[in-house]
């Protein structure tokens, strides 16, 4: 078995041994292991995070292959978090990786013991569950980062980081703000990864799947987009966008650990 100091030698060369020890001792929980979350998990483990919990309820489907790390023609039908855990342990066998096949919701929130973690990362598609996680996570001592919508985008140079209330041009962020203002606002500020780019679907009419929460429904008013978990539309997505979203979330974690240590 390879030693951790051999695996992360180039990282230690950049940031130093003390910083790598801090990174290795950090506990992270990641909600969502899809197009954004799976790449975030890979980046966290390759960066030296020593304790990672990944939460996702889905199994790999063939439609995941174009953008999700665990998805190949050989893994279709397998539990997504288990496939991802196996891959992450092949990168660093010393890492403590917990895979939970489940859904974060108001009913299950307490079971995740959010206060046990140093960082909470949101890569959830569901508007309802995402809203609840934002409120719950910002009430903990953990640092919280969130991904906004990564679909309908092609330009990687448009991907940005901003405080949640300053995110502009993202239909998901706008829908979240409406819900949070109406109900319970976040307890503290937090950073989001987002892009203002919103392209139209140019392919065949997207399939309507009421149980899917990854898209947004276009209302009759021209030029507006609204996220609706009851009638979601499947939107086009490219891997270079979802991966950069995920890598950026992981980068926020690593930079924060280093900045705090310094």
C-alpha positions as MATLAB code, in Angstrom:
seq = 'XXXXXXXXXXXXXXXXXXXXXXXXXXXXXXXXXXXXXXXXXXXXXXXXXXXXXXXXXXXXXXXXXXXXXXXXXXXXXXXXXXXXXXXXXXXXXXXXXXXXXXXXXXXXXXXXXXXXXXXXXXXXXXXXXXXXXXXXXXXXXXXXXXXXXXXXXXXXXXXXXXXXXXXXXXXXXXXXXXXXXXXXXXXXXXXXXXXXXXXXXXXXXXXXXXXXXXXXXXXXXXXXXXXXXXXXXXXXXXXXXXXXXXXXXXXXXXXXXXXXXX';
ca = [
       0.000    0.000    0.000;
       1.273    3.444   -0.896;
       2.011    5.897    1.908;
       0.002    9.103    2.125;
       3.206   11.148    1.987;
       3.963    9.517   -1.374;
       0.468   10.195   -2.736;
       0.395   13.843   -1.691;
       4.041   14.777   -2.157;
       3.317   17.378   -4.847;
       0.551   18.936   -2.748;
       2.845   19.143    0.270;
       5.490   20.780   -1.892;
       3.038   23.602   -2.586;
       1.407   24.144    0.813;
       3.694   22.471    3.364;
       3.360   19.499    5.704;
       1.501   21.355    8.453;
      -1.186   22.436    6.005;
      -1.505   18.918    4.593;
      -1.987   17.611    8.129;
      -4.804   20.124    8.605;
      -6.407   19.045    5.344;
      -6.073   15.386    6.276;
      -7.816   15.927    9.595;
     -10.783   17.802    8.114;
     -14.263   16.258    8.146;
     -16.488   17.028    5.147;
     -20.034   15.955    4.287;
     -21.171   16.279    0.674;
     -24.828   16.102   -0.308;
     -25.272   15.022   -3.914;
     -22.956   12.774   -5.940;
     -24.108   13.690   -9.424;
     -22.645   15.925  -12.098;
     -21.308   18.478   -9.609;
     -20.940   16.450   -6.422;
     -19.031   13.509   -7.868;
     -16.253   15.725   -9.241;
     -16.181   17.671   -5.987;
     -15.639   14.412   -4.090;
     -12.802   13.383   -6.405;
     -11.084   16.738   -5.988;
     -11.428   16.669   -2.203;
      -9.836   13.234   -1.922;
      -7.052   14.037   -4.409;
      -6.386   17.181   -2.356;
      -5.863   15.151    0.819;
      -9.172   15.410    2.697;
      -9.048   12.530    5.147;
     -12.702   12.182    6.183;
     -15.495   12.444    3.614;
     -19.158   11.471    3.859;
     -21.054   11.352    0.551;
     -24.852   11.279    0.458;
     -26.978   10.428   -2.590;
     -30.005    8.183   -3.081;
     -29.610    7.338   -6.767;
     -28.221    4.459   -8.750;
     -26.173    5.088  -11.889;
     -28.257    5.499  -15.044;
     -27.137    5.602  -18.653;
     -28.123    9.283  -18.874;
     -25.484   10.057  -16.215;
     -22.573    8.906  -18.368;
     -22.031   12.208  -20.169;
     -21.220   14.156  -16.985;
     -20.989   12.132  -13.764;
     -17.773   10.594  -12.464;
     -19.186    7.236  -11.227;
     -21.139    6.653  -14.442;
     -19.763    4.312  -17.099;
     -21.361    1.633  -19.234;
     -20.065   -0.861  -16.647;
     -21.635    0.812  -13.591;
     -25.195    1.430  -14.846;
     -27.626    0.143  -12.215;
     -25.128    0.216   -9.341;
     -25.533    2.419   -6.261;
     -23.876    5.717   -7.104;
     -22.251    6.424   -3.726;
     -20.836    2.905   -3.531;
     -19.257    3.191   -6.968;
     -17.833    6.567   -6.008;
     -16.526    5.314   -2.664;
     -14.664    2.468   -4.377;
     -13.028    4.895   -6.789;
     -12.066    7.362   -4.059;
     -10.466    4.610   -1.981;
      -8.450    3.572   -5.038;
      -7.030    7.113   -5.006;
      -6.286    7.188   -1.271;
      -6.824    3.896    0.591;
      -6.076    5.707    3.874;
      -9.074    8.039    3.613;
     -12.140    7.520    5.768;
     -15.005    7.573    3.277;
     -18.605    6.971    4.344;
     -21.169    6.343    1.610;
     -24.820    6.909    2.504;
     -27.520    5.950    0.017;
     -30.212    8.292    1.216;
     -31.988   11.602    0.813;
     -31.449   14.750    2.848;
     -34.867   16.141    3.799;
     -36.659   17.775    6.704;
     -37.490   14.274    7.949;
     -33.948   12.880    7.727;
     -31.933   16.001    8.598;
     -31.198   15.046   12.213;
     -29.703   11.698   11.194;
     -26.789   13.391    9.411;
     -25.449   15.092   12.566;
     -24.292   18.183   10.703;
     -22.505   19.628   13.732;
     -19.996   16.771   13.548;
     -18.459   18.205   10.365;
     -16.058   21.022    9.595;
     -17.497   21.603    6.104;
     -20.915   20.992    4.569;
     -21.237   21.030    0.772;
     -24.545   21.248   -1.044;
     -24.785   19.744   -4.523;
     -28.484   18.839   -4.240;
     -30.897   19.250   -7.165;
     -34.176   19.317   -5.241;
     -35.369   22.841   -4.511;
     -37.244   21.748   -1.401;
     -34.373   19.765    0.126;
     -31.784   22.349   -0.903;
     -33.727   25.086    0.875;
     -33.912   23.052    4.072;
     -30.205   22.183    3.954;
     -29.222   25.838    3.512;
     -31.145   26.803    6.648;
     -29.895   23.846    8.681;
     -26.247   24.068    7.573;
     -25.976   27.790    8.265;
     -27.089   27.156   11.830;
     -24.087   24.916   12.506;
     -20.482   25.772   13.309;
     -19.426   24.248    9.970;
     -18.391   26.241    6.921;
     -21.042   25.827    4.218;
     -20.696   26.039    0.425;
     -23.431   25.528   -2.170;
     -23.727   24.850   -5.893;
     -26.325   26.693   -7.906;
     -27.649   25.382  -11.239;
     -25.066   23.909  -13.631;
     -27.357   22.991  -16.527;
     -27.847   24.943  -19.786;
     -24.267   26.257  -19.855;
     -21.290   25.920  -22.211;
     -18.867   28.697  -21.256;
     -16.482   27.667  -18.434;
     -15.123   31.216  -18.173;
     -18.515   32.352  -16.877;
     -18.375   30.244  -13.712;
     -18.129   32.453  -10.631;
     -18.147   32.430   -6.830;
     -20.260   34.889   -4.874;
     -22.104   35.248   -1.596;
     -25.585   33.759   -1.934;
     -27.524   37.030   -1.819;
     -25.255   38.489   -4.523;
     -25.669   35.668   -7.051;
     -27.243   37.003  -10.237;
     -28.608   35.430  -13.405;
     -29.255   31.968  -11.926;
     -32.908   30.805  -11.911;
     -32.235   28.331   -9.090;
     -30.684   30.990   -6.866;
     -33.636   33.297   -7.518;
     -36.107   30.566   -6.590;
     -34.155   29.765   -3.430;
     -34.091   33.402   -2.367;
     -37.853   33.675   -2.806;
     -38.418   30.631   -0.610;
     -35.940   31.686    2.036;
     -37.327   35.217    2.265;
     -40.845   33.853    2.602;
     -39.983   31.246    5.230;
     -36.728   31.046    7.232;
     -33.625   32.900    5.984;
     -30.100   31.466    6.357;
     -28.477   32.095    9.723;
     -25.220   33.298    8.162;
     -23.734   34.221    4.802;
     -22.267   31.533    2.543;
     -20.518   31.280   -0.812;
     -22.012   29.731   -3.948;
     -20.656   28.533   -7.265;
     -22.813   29.790  -10.152;
     -22.938   31.054  -13.718;
     -25.205   33.657  -15.265;
     -25.261   31.791  -18.569;
     -28.643   30.183  -19.350;
     -28.912   28.675  -22.842;
     -32.001   27.131  -24.449;
     -32.254   23.402  -25.050;
     -31.628   22.938  -28.761;
     -32.344   19.217  -28.948;
     -35.591   17.273  -28.913;
     -38.323   18.279  -26.466;
     -37.118   17.398  -22.970;
     -38.893   14.546  -21.262;
     -41.279   15.564  -18.469;
     -40.677   13.569  -15.301;
     -42.596   14.801  -12.229;
     -40.251   12.991   -9.865;
     -37.131   14.639  -11.302;
     -35.985   17.829   -9.579;
     -32.946   18.707  -11.656;
     -34.500   21.144  -14.108;
     -36.706   24.177  -14.245;
     -40.098   24.758  -15.805;
     -40.585   27.696  -18.128;
     -43.695   29.701  -17.171;
     -45.874   31.390  -19.762;
     -44.163   34.752  -19.235;
     -41.437   35.106  -21.856;
     -37.870   35.446  -20.662;
     -38.379   34.022  -17.167;
     -37.403   30.668  -15.711;
     -38.736   29.118  -12.524;
     -37.511   26.045  -10.664;
     -40.411   23.734   -9.889;
     -39.843   20.382   -8.219;
     -43.279   19.120   -9.209;
     -42.897   19.588  -12.956;
     -39.209   19.637  -13.705;
     -37.814   19.670  -17.209;
     -34.704   17.705  -18.053;
     -32.107   20.243  -19.181;
     -28.983   19.751  -21.237;
     -25.718   19.593  -19.295;
     -22.036   19.242  -20.225;
     -19.283   17.653  -18.155;
     -16.775   20.499  -18.459;
     -19.293   22.738  -16.668;
     -20.418   20.336  -13.942;
     -16.831   19.300  -13.251;
     -15.634   22.899  -12.883;
     -18.534   23.597  -10.532;
     -17.464   20.591   -8.442;
     -13.757   21.411   -8.540;
     -14.524   24.992   -7.524;
     -16.511   23.825   -4.488;
     -13.590   21.622   -3.455;
     -11.207   24.520   -4.005;
     -13.248   26.695   -1.646;
     -12.827   24.065    1.064;
      -9.067   23.675    0.579;
      -8.441   27.428    0.414;
     -10.470   27.992    3.560;
      -8.535   25.347    5.485;
      -5.221   26.870    4.422;
      -6.321   30.445    5.106;
      -7.490   29.528    8.590;
      -4.257   27.714    9.330;
      -2.221   30.716    8.242;
];
